[in-house]
Amino acid sequence: EAGVAQSPRYKIIEKRQSVAFWCNPISGHATLYWYQQILGQGPKLLIQFQNNGVVDDSQLPKDRFSAERLKGVDSTLKIQPAKLEDSAVYLCASQGNNEQFFGPGTRLTVL
Amino acid sequence: QKEVEQDPGPLSVPEGAIVSLNCTYSNSAFQYFMWYRQYSRKGPELLMYTYSSGNKEDGRFTAQVDKSSKYISLFIRDSQPSDSATYLCAMMKAGNTPLVFGKGTRLSVIA
């Protein structure tokens, strides 16, 4: 069974630029999460999808972050404009049988 | 008070030692308890998953949950250099809800 796929693996941008991350969950997993992991911290939830609907986006900074999962499979997370404090690893996870499986993450550096 | 507290270490042990990793939590609504292992520049990998209180063993790994004390532990027997990683505790209130993570404990097993 293929795992959670994410791309790109690394991204370096200047502040105020925009960036997008892509996630493909494990086949058949209806629930998908985006987490942000700052260096030295545990991952923190940004947004949760169930199929193509948003379940929880209470911790998403909506003035600059957006996410979608239009067909209930792949998802994209966008930041526009980026700030220095957005430097982090962005992790996508999908859930089956109460277990969450993580992708390798996208490491974002904002200069 | 953070919802989940975890000593970040670092923790350094000799090969073959028994390792004990712990987390405390404040929210009695948590029902599912996980331990993830995260190697450098990789996504978190699910190691152990426990529902409610009790013990669970898988090879060299044992997870314990004491809900009365709001305390969870992971024991690693006969530790190996390949166990060197960051160990994250995580918990959730119900199935299909977001995980809340500790900061992670960085473990080094010295050959």
JSON list of C-alpha atoms in Angstrom, two decimals:
[
{"chain": "A", "resi": 1, "resn": "GLU", "atom": "CA", "xyz": [0.00, 0.00, 0.00]},
{"chain": "A", "resi": 2, "resn": "ALA", "atom": "CA", "xyz": [1.45, 3.36, -1.03]},
{"chain": "A", "resi": 3, "resn": "GLY", "atom": "CA", "xyz": [1.89, 5.93, 1.72]},
{"chain": "A", "resi": 4, "resn": "VAL", "atom": "CA", "xyz": [1.01, 9.61, 1.85]},
{"chain": "A", "resi": 5, "resn": "ALA", "atom": "CA", "xyz": [2.79, 11.54, -0.91]},
{"chain": "A", "resi": 6, "resn": "GLN", "atom": "CA", "xyz": [3.78, 15.19, -0.64]},
{"chain": "A", "resi": 7, "resn": "SER", "atom": "CA", "xyz": [5.56, 17.61, -2.95]},
{"chain": "A", "resi": 8, "resn": "PRO", "atom": "CA", "xyz": [7.75, 19.50, -3.14]},
{"chain": "A", "resi": 9, "resn": "ARG", "atom": "CA", "xyz": [10.05, 18.18, -0.42]},
{"chain": "A", "resi": 10, "resn": "TYR", "atom": "CA", "xyz": [11.86, 21.48, 0.01]},
{"chain": "A", "resi": 11, "resn": "LYS", "atom": "CA", "xyz": [11.01, 25.08, -0.87]},
{"chain": "A", "resi": 12, "resn": "ILE", "atom": "CA", "xyz": [12.88, 28.32, -0.28]},
{"chain": "A", "resi": 13, "resn": "ILE", "atom": "CA", "xyz": [11.08, 31.61, -0.90]},
{"chain": "A", "resi": 14, "resn": "GLU", "atom": "CA", "xyz": [11.40, 35.26, 0.02]},
{"chain": "A", "resi": 15, "resn": "LYS", "atom": "CA", "xyz": [8.93, 36.84, 2.44]},
{"chain": "A", "resi": 16, "resn": "ARG", "atom": "CA", "xyz": [5.76, 38.17, 0.84]},
{"chain": "A", "resi": 17, "resn": "GLN", "atom": "CA", "xyz": [5.98, 35.56, -1.94]},
{"chain": "A", "resi": 18, "resn": "SER", "atom": "CA", "xyz": [3.38, 32.83, -2.34]},
{"chain": "A", "resi": 19, "resn": "VAL", "atom": "CA", "xyz": [3.87, 29.06, -2.15]},
{"chain": "A", "resi": 20, "resn": "ALA", "atom": "CA", "xyz": [1.74, 25.94, -2.59]},
{"chain": "A", "resi": 21, "resn": "PHE", "atom": "CA", "xyz": [2.10, 22.41, -1.27]},
{"chain": "A", "resi": 22, "resn": "TRP", "atom": "CA", "xyz": [0.45, 19.27, -2.59]},
{"chain": "A", "resi": 23, "resn": "CYS", "atom": "CA", "xyz": [-0.66, 16.10, -0.81]},
{"chain": "A", "resi": 24, "resn": "ASN", "atom": "CA", "xyz": [-1.99, 12.77, -2.08]},
{"chain": "A", "resi": 25, "resn": "PRO", "atom": "CA", "xyz": [-3.38, 10.65, 0.79]},
{"chain": "A", "resi": 26, "resn": "ILE", "atom": "CA", "xyz": [-3.52, 6.89, 1.14]},
{"chain": "A", "resi": 27, "resn": "SER", "atom": "CA", "xyz": [-6.12, 5.48, -1.23]},
{"chain": "A", "resi": 28, "resn": "GLY", "atom": "CA", "xyz": [-9.56, 5.27, 0.37]},
{"chain": "A", "resi": 29, "resn": "HIS", "atom": "CA", "xyz": [-8.81, 7.56, 3.31]},
{"chain": "A", "resi": 30, "resn": "ALA", "atom": "CA", "xyz": [-11.59, 10.10, 3.59]},
{"chain": "A", "resi": 31, "resn": "THR", "atom": "CA", "xyz": [-10.00, 12.20, 6.35]},
{"chain": "A", "resi": 32, "resn": "LEU", "atom": "CA", "xyz": [-7.00, 14.38, 5.58]},
{"chain": "A", "resi": 33, "resn": "TYR", "atom": "CA", "xyz": [-5.07, 16.76, 7.83]},
{"chain": "A", "resi": 34, "resn": "TRP", "atom": "CA", "xyz": [-2.47, 19.46, 7.35]},
{"chain": "A", "resi": 35, "resn": "TYR", "atom": "CA", "xyz": [-0.12, 20.08, 10.27]},
{"chain": "A", "resi": 36, "resn": "GLN", "atom": "CA", "xyz": [2.65, 22.65, 10.75]},
{"chain": "A", "resi": 37, "resn": "GLN", "atom": "CA", "xyz": [5.80, 21.55, 12.58]},
{"chain": "A", "resi": 38, "resn": "ILE", "atom": "CA", "xyz": [8.15, 24.30, 13.70]},
{"chain": "A", "resi": 39, "resn": "LEU", "atom": "CA", "xyz": [11.70, 23.22, 14.55]},
{"chain": "A", "resi": 40, "resn": "GLY", "atom": "CA", "xyz": [11.86, 21.66, 18.01]},
{"chain": "A", "resi": 41, "resn": "GLN", "atom": "CA", "xyz": [8.07, 21.41, 18.35]},
{"chain": "A", "resi": 42, "resn": "GLY", "atom": "CA", "xyz": [5.43, 18.77, 17.77]},
{"chain": "A", "resi": 43, "resn": "PRO", "atom": "CA", "xyz": [3.11, 19.12, 14.76]},
{"chain": "A", "resi": 44, "resn": "LYS", "atom": "CA", "xyz": [0.14, 21.48, 15.19]},
{"chain": "A", "resi": 45, "resn": "LEU", "atom": "CA", "xyz": [-3.11, 21.17, 13.27]},
{"chain": "A", "resi": 46, "resn": "LEU", "atom": "CA", "xyz": [-3.83, 23.68, 10.52]},
{"chain": "A", "resi": 47, "resn": "ILE", "atom": "CA", "xyz": [-6.91, 22.14, 8.89]},
{"chain": "A", "resi": 48, "resn": "GLN", "atom": "CA", "xyz": [-8.93, 18.90, 8.73]},
{"chain": "A", "resi": 49, "resn": "PHE", "atom": "CA", "xyz": [-10.93, 17.68, 5.73]},
{"chain": "A", "resi": 50, "resn": "GLN", "atom": "CA", "xyz": [-13.53, 14.94, 5.57]},
{"chain": "A", "resi": 51, "resn": "ASN", "atom": "CA", "xyz": [-13.84, 14.05, 1.88]},
{"chain": "A", "resi": 52, "resn": "ASN", "atom": "CA", "xyz": [-13.98, 17.49, 0.20]},
{"chain": "A", "resi": 53, "resn": "GLY", "atom": "CA", "xyz": [-15.48, 19.34, 3.18]},
{"chain": "A", "resi": 54, "resn": "VAL", "atom": "CA", "xyz": [-13.67, 21.29, 5.92]},
{"chain": "A", "resi": 55, "resn": "VAL", "atom": "CA", "xyz": [-14.23, 19.85, 9.40]},
{"chain": "A", "resi": 56, "resn": "ASP", "atom": "CA", "xyz": [-11.89, 22.06, 11.45]},
{"chain": "A", "resi": 57, "resn": "ASP", "atom": "CA", "xyz": [-9.98, 25.14, 10.28]},
{"chain": "A", "resi": 58, "resn": "SER", "atom": "CA", "xyz": [-10.05, 27.00, 13.59]},
{"chain": "A", "resi": 59, "resn": "GLN", "atom": "CA", "xyz": [-6.24, 27.15, 13.77]},
{"chain": "A", "resi": 60, "resn": "LEU", "atom": "CA", "xyz": [-5.62, 28.13, 10.14]},
{"chain": "A", "resi": 61, "resn": "PRO", "atom": "CA", "xyz": [-4.40, 31.75, 9.75]},
{"chain": "A", "resi": 62, "resn": "LYS", "atom": "CA", "xyz": [-7.02, 32.53, 7.15]},
{"chain": "A", "resi": 63, "resn": "ASP", "atom": "CA", "xyz": [-5.60, 35.94, 6.24]},
{"chain": "A", "resi": 64, "resn": "ARG", "atom": "CA", "xyz": [-2.69, 34.19, 4.52]},
{"chain": "A", "resi": 65, "resn": "PHE", "atom": "CA", "xyz": [-3.31, 30.44, 4.45]},
{"chain": "A", "resi": 66, "resn": "SER", "atom": "CA", "xyz": [-5.84, 28.59, 2.32]},
{"chain": "A", "resi": 67, "resn": "ALA", "atom": "CA", "xyz": [-6.43, 24.93, 1.58]},
{"chain": "A", "resi": 68, "resn": "GLU", "atom": "CA", "xyz": [-8.69, 22.90, -0.63]},
{"chain": "A", "resi": 69, "resn": "ARG", "atom": "CA", "xyz": [-9.55, 19.31, -1.42]},
{"chain": "A", "resi": 70, "resn": "LEU", "atom": "CA", "xyz": [-11.84, 19.75, -4.39]},
{"chain": "A", "resi": 71, "resn": "LYS", "atom": "CA", "xyz": [-12.44, 16.14, -5.43]},
{"chain": "A", "resi": 72, "resn": "GLY", "atom": "CA", "xyz": [-12.04, 14.59, -1.99]},
{"chain": "A", "resi": 73, "resn": "VAL", "atom": "CA", "xyz": [-8.65, 13.06, -2.79]},
{"chain": "A", "resi": 74, "resn": "ASP", "atom": "CA", "xyz": [-5.63, 15.33, -3.37]},
{"chain": "A", "resi": 75, "resn": "SER", "atom": "CA", "xyz": [-5.24, 18.50, -1.34]},
{"chain": "A", "resi": 76, "resn": "THR", "atom": "CA", "xyz": [-3.29, 21.72, -1.73]},
{"chain": "A", "resi": 77, "resn": "LEU", "atom": "CA", "xyz": [-2.21, 24.16, 0.96]},
{"chain": "A", "resi": 78, "resn": "LYS", "atom": "CA", "xyz": [-1.27, 27.70, -0.05]},
{"chain": "A", "resi": 79, "resn": "ILE", "atom": "CA", "xyz": [0.43, 30.55, 1.78]},
{"chain": "A", "resi": 80, "resn": "GLN", "atom": "CA", "xyz": [0.12, 34.07, 0.38]},
{"chain": "A", "resi": 81, "resn": "PRO", "atom": "CA", "xyz": [1.96, 36.22, 1.37]},
{"chain": "A", "resi": 82, "resn": "ALA", "atom": "CA", "xyz": [4.54, 34.25, 3.35]},
{"chain": "A", "resi": 83, "resn": "LYS", "atom": "CA", "xyz": [6.10, 35.60, 6.55]},
{"chain": "A", "resi": 84, "resn": "LEU", "atom": "CA", "xyz": [9.41, 34.68, 8.16]},
{"chain": "A", "resi": 85, "resn": "GLU", "atom": "CA", "xyz": [7.56, 32.82, 10.94]},
{"chain": "A", "resi": 86, "resn": "ASP", "atom": "CA", "xyz": [6.01, 30.46, 8.36]},
{"chain": "A", "resi": 87, "resn": "SER", "atom": "CA", "xyz": [9.36, 28.66, 8.09]},
{"chain": "A", "resi": 88, "resn": "ALA", "atom": "CA", "xyz": [8.45, 25.13, 9.16]},
{"chain": "A", "resi": 89, "resn": "VAL", "atom": "CA", "xyz": [7.74, 21.63, 7.91]},
{"chain": "A", "resi": 90, "resn": "TYR", "atom": "CA", "xyz": [4.23, 21.19, 6.53]},
{"chain": "A", "resi": 91, "resn": "LEU", "atom": "CA", "xyz": [2.96, 17.69, 7.09]},
{"chain": "A", "resi": 92, "resn": "CYS", "atom": "CA", "xyz": [-0.01, 16.02, 5.47]},
{"chain": "A", "resi": 93, "resn": "ALA", "atom": "CA", "xyz": [-1.67, 13.05, 7.18]},
{"chain": "A", "resi": 94, "resn": "SER", "atom": "CA", "xyz": [-4.52, 10.76, 6.21]},
{"chain": "A", "resi": 95, "resn": "GLN", "atom": "CA", "xyz": [-6.58, 8.65, 8.56]},
{"chain": "A", "resi": 96, "resn": "GLY", "atom": "CA", "xyz": [-7.91, 5.11, 8.47]},
{"chain": "A", "resi": 97, "resn": "ASN", "atom": "CA", "xyz": [-9.20, 3.04, 11.43]},
{"chain": "A", "resi": 98, "resn": "ASN", "atom": "CA", "xyz": [-8.35, 5.85, 13.90]},
{"chain": "A", "resi": 99, "resn": "GLU", "atom": "CA", "xyz": [-4.69, 5.76, 12.84]},
{"chain": "A", "resi": 100, "resn": "GLN", "atom": "CA", "xyz": [-3.06, 8.78, 11.19]},
{"chain": "A", "resi": 101, "resn": "PHE", "atom": "CA", "xyz": [-0.30, 8.23, 8.66]},
{"chain": "A", "resi": 102, "resn": "PHE", "atom": "CA", "xyz": [2.03, 11.06, 7.75]},
{"chain": "A", "resi": 103, "resn": "GLY", "atom": "CA", "xyz": [3.77, 12.00, 4.55]},
{"chain": "A", "resi": 104, "resn": "PRO", "atom": "CA", "xyz": [7.45, 13.06, 4.46]},
{"chain": "A", "resi": 105, "resn": "GLY", "atom": "CA", "xyz": [6.56, 16.74, 4.72]},
{"chain": "A", "resi": 106, "resn": "THR", "atom": "CA", "xyz": [7.54, 19.87, 2.83]},
{"chain": "A", "resi": 107, "resn": "ARG", "atom": "CA", "xyz": [10.31, 21.89, 4.47]},
{"chain": "A", "resi": 108, "resn": "LEU", "atom": "CA", "xyz": [9.65, 25.61, 3.84]},
{"chain": "A", "resi": 109, "resn": "THR", "atom": "CA", "xyz": [12.27, 28.26, 4.43]},
{"chain": "A", "resi": 110, "resn": "VAL", "atom": "CA", "xyz": [11.17, 31.90, 4.19]},
{"chain": "A", "resi": 111, "resn": "LEU", "atom": "CA", "xyz": [14.04, 34.39, 3.79]},
{"chain": "B", "resi": 1, "resn": "GLN", "atom": "CA", "xyz": [-0.71, 24.81, 31.00]},
{"chain": "B", "resi": 2, "resn": "LYS", "atom": "CA", "xyz": [-0.16, 23.02, 27.69]},
{"chain": "B", "resi": 3, "resn": "GLU", "atom": "CA", "xyz": [-2.55, 20.19, 26.86]},
{"chain": "B", "resi": 4, "resn": "VAL", "atom": "CA", "xyz": [0.33, 17.73, 26.39]},
{"chain": "B", "resi": 5, "resn": "GLU", "atom": "CA", "xyz": [3.69, 18.01, 28.15]},
{"chain": "B", "resi": 6, "resn": "GLN", "atom": "CA", "xyz": [6.76, 16.07, 27.07]},
{"chain": "B", "resi": 7, "resn": "ASP", "atom": "CA", "xyz": [10.36, 16.51, 28.21]},
{"chain": "B", "resi": 8, "resn": "PRO", "atom": "CA", "xyz": [12.32, 17.37, 25.04]},
{"chain": "B", "resi": 9, "resn": "GLY", "atom": "CA", "xyz": [15.56, 15.82, 26.34]},
{"chain": "B", "resi": 10, "resn": "PRO", "atom": "CA", "xyz": [17.96, 15.16, 24.73]},
{"chain": "B", "resi": 11, "resn": "LEU", "atom": "CA", "xyz": [18.27, 11.67, 26.17]},
{"chain": "B", "resi": 12, "resn": "SER", "atom": "CA", "xyz": [21.43, 9.66, 25.54]},
{"chain": "B", "resi": 13, "resn": "VAL", "atom": "CA", "xyz": [21.71, 5.97, 26.49]},
{"chain": "B", "resi": 14, "resn": "PRO", "atom": "CA", "xyz": [24.12, 3.10, 25.77]},
{"chain": "B", "resi": 15, "resn": "GLU", "atom": "CA", "xyz": [23.12, 0.35, 23.35]},
{"chain": "B", "resi": 16, "resn": "GLY", "atom": "CA", "xyz": [21.08, -2.34, 25.10]},
{"chain": "B", "resi": 17, "resn": "ALA", "atom": "CA", "xyz": [19.62, -0.01, 27.74]},
{"chain": "B", "resi": 18, "resn": "ILE", "atom": "CA", "xyz": [15.92, 0.20, 28.59]},
{"chain": "B", "resi": 19, "resn": "VAL", "atom": "CA", "xyz": [14.52, 3.57, 27.58]},
{"chain": "B", "resi": 20, "resn": "SER", "atom": "CA", "xyz": [11.54, 5.19, 29.27]},
{"chain": "B", "resi": 21, "resn": "LEU", "atom": "CA", "xyz": [9.74, 8.07, 27.56]},
{"chain": "B", "resi": 22, "resn": "ASN", "atom": "CA", "xyz": [6.80, 9.88, 29.16]},
{"chain": "B", "resi": 23, "resn": "CYS", "atom": "CA", "xyz": [4.08, 12.42, 28.58]},
{"chain": "B", "resi": 24, "resn": "THR", "atom": "CA", "xyz": [1.49, 14.03, 30.80]},
{"chain": "B", "resi": 25, "resn": "TYR", "atom": "CA", "xyz": [-1.73, 15.63, 29.65]},
{"chain": "B", "resi": 26, "resn": "SER", "atom": "CA", "xyz": [-4.40, 17.85, 31.12]},
{"chain": "B", "resi": 27, "resn": "ASN", "atom": "CA", "xyz": [-7.52, 17.13, 29.05]},
{"chain": "B", "resi": 28, "resn": "SER", "atom": "CA", "xyz": [-9.48, 14.14, 30.38]},
{"chain": "B", "resi": 29, "resn": "ALA", "atom": "CA", "xyz": [-11.37, 13.96, 27.06]},
{"chain": "B", "resi": 30, "resn": "PHE", "atom": "CA", "xyz": [-8.41, 12.26, 25.35]},
{"chain": "B", "resi": 31, "resn": "GLN", "atom": "CA", "xyz": [-9.24, 8.62, 24.57]},
{"chain": "B", "resi": 32, "resn": "TYR", "atom": "CA", "xyz": [-6.66, 7.56, 21.96]},
{"chain": "B", "resi": 33, "resn": "PHE", "atom": "CA", "xyz": [-2.94, 7.64, 22.67]},
{"chain": "B", "resi": 34, "resn": "MET", "atom": "CA", "xyz": [-0.15, 7.27, 20.14]},
{"chain": "B", "resi": 35, "resn": "TRP", "atom": "CA", "xyz": [3.61, 7.23, 19.95]},
{"chain": "B", "resi": 36, "resn": "TYR", "atom": "CA", "xyz": [5.31, 8.34, 16.77]},
{"chain": "B", "resi": 37, "resn": "ARG", "atom": "CA", "xyz": [8.97, 8.04, 15.83]},
{"chain": "B", "resi": 38, "resn": "GLN", "atom": "CA", "xyz": [10.46, 10.77, 13.65]},
{"chain": "B", "resi": 39, "resn": "TYR", "atom": "CA", "xyz": [13.87, 10.47, 12.03]},
{"chain": "B", "resi": 40, "resn": "SER", "atom": "CA", "xyz": [15.65, 13.63, 10.93]},
{"chain": "B", "resi": 41, "resn": "ARG", "atom": "CA", "xyz": [14.05, 15.17, 7.82]},
{"chain": "B", "resi": 42, "resn": "LYS", "atom": "CA", "xyz": [11.31, 12.50, 7.72]},
{"chain": "B", "resi": 43, "resn": "GLY", "atom": "CA", "xyz": [7.63, 12.48, 8.58]},
{"chain": "B", "resi": 44, "resn": "PRO", "atom": "CA", "xyz": [6.37, 10.96, 11.86]},
{"chain": "B", "resi": 45, "resn": "GLU", "atom": "CA", "xyz": [5.94, 7.17, 11.75]},
{"chain": "B", "resi": 46, "resn": "LEU", "atom": "CA", "xyz": [3.26, 5.52, 13.92]},
{"chain": "B", "resi": 47, "resn": "LEU", "atom": "CA", "xyz": [4.85, 3.15, 16.45]},
{"chain": "B", "resi": 48, "resn": "MET", "atom": "CA", "xyz": [2.15, 2.34, 18.98]},
{"chain": "B", "resi": 49, "resn": "TYR", "atom": "CA", "xyz": [-1.56, 3.08, 19.32]},
{"chain": "B", "resi": 50, "resn": "THR", "atom": "CA", "xyz": [-3.62, 2.50, 22.49]},
{"chain": "B", "resi": 51, "resn": "TYR", "atom": "CA", "xyz": [-7.27, 3.12, 23.16]},
{"chain": "B", "resi": 52, "resn": "SER", "atom": "CA", "xyz": [-8.13, 4.13, 26.75]},
{"chain": "B", "resi": 53, "resn": "SER", "atom": "CA", "xyz": [-6.06, 2.76, 29.66]},
{"chain": "B", "resi": 54, "resn": "GLY", "atom": "CA", "xyz": [-3.80, -0.25, 29.78]},
{"chain": "B", "resi": 55, "resn": "ASN", "atom": "CA", "xyz": [-0.65, -1.71, 28.30]},
{"chain": "B", "resi": 56, "resn": "LYS", "atom": "CA", "xyz": [0.24, -2.73, 24.77]},
{"chain": "B", "resi": 57, "resn": "GLU", "atom": "CA", "xyz": [3.36, -4.57, 23.70]},
{"chain": "B", "resi": 58, "resn": "ASP", "atom": "CA", "xyz": [4.87, -4.88, 20.23]},
{"chain": "B", "resi": 59, "resn": "GLY", "atom": "CA", "xyz": [8.29, -6.46, 20.02]},
{"chain": "B", "resi": 60, "resn": "ARG", "atom": "CA", "xyz": [10.76, -4.33, 21.96]},
{"chain": "B", "resi": 61, "resn": "PHE", "atom": "CA", "xyz": [8.18, -1.57, 22.52]},
{"chain": "B", "resi": 62, "resn": "THR", "atom": "CA", "xyz": [5.62, -1.31, 25.33]},
{"chain": "B", "resi": 63, "resn": "ALA", "atom": "CA", "xyz": [3.10, 1.52, 25.65]},
{"chain": "B", "resi": 64, "resn": "GLN", "atom": "CA", "xyz": [1.31, 2.24, 28.93]},
{"chain": "B", "resi": 65, "resn": "VAL", "atom": "CA", "xyz": [-1.62, 4.55, 29.55]},
{"chain": "B", "resi": 66, "resn": "ASP", "atom": "CA", "xyz": [-2.77, 5.60, 33.04]},
{"chain": "B", "resi": 67, "resn": "LYS", "atom": "CA", "xyz": [-5.82, 7.78, 32.54]},
{"chain": "B", "resi": 68, "resn": "SER", "atom": "CA", "xyz": [-6.32, 8.29, 36.28]},
{"chain": "B", "resi": 69, "resn": "SER", "atom": "CA", "xyz": [-2.93, 10.02, 36.45]},
{"chain": "B", "resi": 70, "resn": "LYS", "atom": "CA", "xyz": [-3.15, 11.48, 32.91]},
{"chain": "B", "resi": 71, "resn": "TYR", "atom": "CA", "xyz": [0.24, 9.89, 32.18]},
{"chain": "B", "resi": 72, "resn": "ILE", "atom": "CA", "xyz": [1.48, 7.81, 29.25]},
{"chain": "B", "resi": 73, "resn": "SER", "atom": "CA", "xyz": [4.77, 6.00, 28.75]},
{"chain": "B", "resi": 74, "resn": "LEU", "atom": "CA", "xyz": [6.74, 4.24, 26.06]},
{"chain": "B", "resi": 75, "resn": "PHE", "atom": "CA", "xyz": [9.39, 1.70, 27.00]},
{"chain": "B", "resi": 76, "resn": "ILE", "atom": "CA", "xyz": [12.03, 0.49, 24.57]},
{"chain": "B", "resi": 77, "resn": "ARG", "atom": "CA", "xyz": [13.89, -2.68, 25.57]},
{"chain": "B", "resi": 78, "resn": "ASP", "atom": "CA", "xyz": [17.33, -3.62, 24.26]},
{"chain": "B", "resi": 79, "resn": "SER", "atom": "CA", "xyz": [17.71, -0.22, 22.60]},
{"chain": "B", "resi": 80, "resn": "GLN", "atom": "CA", "xyz": [19.64, -0.08, 19.32]},
{"chain": "B", "resi": 81, "resn": "PRO", "atom": "CA", "xyz": [21.48, 2.76, 17.55]},
{"chain": "B", "resi": 82, "resn": "SER", "atom": "CA", "xyz": [18.73, 2.59, 14.90]},
{"chain": "B", "resi": 83, "resn": "ASP", "atom": "CA", "xyz": [16.27, 3.71, 17.61]},
{"chain": "B", "resi": 84, "resn": "SER", "atom": "CA", "xyz": [17.99, 7.12, 17.66]},
{"chain": "B", "resi": 85, "resn": "ALA", "atom": "CA", "xyz": [15.23, 9.53, 16.67]},
{"chain": "B", "resi": 86, "resn": "THR", "atom": "CA", "xyz": [12.70, 11.97, 18.11]},
{"chain": "B", "resi": 87, "resn": "TYR", "atom": "CA", "xyz": [9.75, 10.30, 19.83]},
{"chain": "B", "resi": 88, "resn": "LEU", "atom": "CA", "xyz": [6.46, 12.18, 19.80]},
{"chain": "B", "resi": 89, "resn": "CYS", "atom": "CA", "xyz": [3.50, 11.37, 22.00]},
{"chain": "B", "resi": 90, "resn": "ALA", "atom": "CA", "xyz": [0.13, 12.28, 20.55]},
{"chain": "B", "resi": 91, "resn": "MET", "atom": "CA", "xyz": [-3.47, 11.93, 21.60]},
{"chain": "B", "resi": 92, "resn": "MET", "atom": "CA", "xyz": [-6.95, 12.52, 20.30]},
{"chain": "B", "resi": 93, "resn": "LYS", "atom": "CA", "xyz": [-10.42, 12.83, 21.81]},
{"chain": "B", "resi": 94, "resn": "ALA", "atom": "CA", "xyz": [-12.27, 10.58, 19.40]},
{"chain": "B", "resi": 95, "resn": "GLY", "atom": "CA", "xyz": [-11.79, 8.80, 16.12]},
{"chain": "B", "resi": 96, "resn": "ASN", "atom": "CA", "xyz": [-11.41, 11.12, 13.15]},
{"chain": "B", "resi": 97, "resn": "THR", "atom": "CA", "xyz": [-10.30, 14.08, 15.25]},
{"chain": "B", "resi": 98, "resn": "PRO", "atom": "CA", "xyz": [-6.98, 15.93, 15.14]},
{"chain": "B", "resi": 99, "resn": "LEU", "atom": "CA", "xyz": [-3.96, 14.74, 17.08]},
{"chain": "B", "resi": 100, "resn": "VAL", "atom": "CA", "xyz": [-2.48, 16.92, 19.82]},
{"chain": "B", "resi": 101, "resn": "PHE", "atom": "CA", "xyz": [1.26, 16.34, 20.09]},
{"chain": "B", "resi": 102, "resn": "GLY", "atom": "CA", "xyz": [3.91, 16.75, 22.73]},
{"chain": "B", "resi": 103, "resn": "LYS", "atom": "CA", "xyz": [7.14, 18.56, 21.81]},
{"chain": "B", "resi": 104, "resn": "GLY", "atom": "CA", "xyz": [8.98, 15.29, 21.23]},
{"chain": "B", "resi": 105, "resn": "THR", "atom": "CA", "xyz": [11.94, 13.71, 23.06]},
{"chain": "B", "resi": 106, "resn": "ARG", "atom": "CA", "xyz": [15.20, 13.42, 21.17]},
{"chain": "B", "resi": 107, "resn": "LEU", "atom": "CA", "xyz": [16.82, 10.02, 21.87]},
{"chain": "B", "resi": 108, "resn": "SER", "atom": "CA", "xyz": [20.37, 8.96, 21.02]},
{"chain": "B", "resi": 109, "resn": "VAL", "atom": "CA", "xyz": [21.43, 5.33, 21.50]},
{"chain": "B", "resi": 110, "resn": "ILE", "atom": "CA", "xyz": [25.21, 5.09, 21.58]},
{"chain": "B", "resi": 111, "resn": "ALA", "atom": "CA", "xyz": [26.92, 1.93, 20.26]}
]
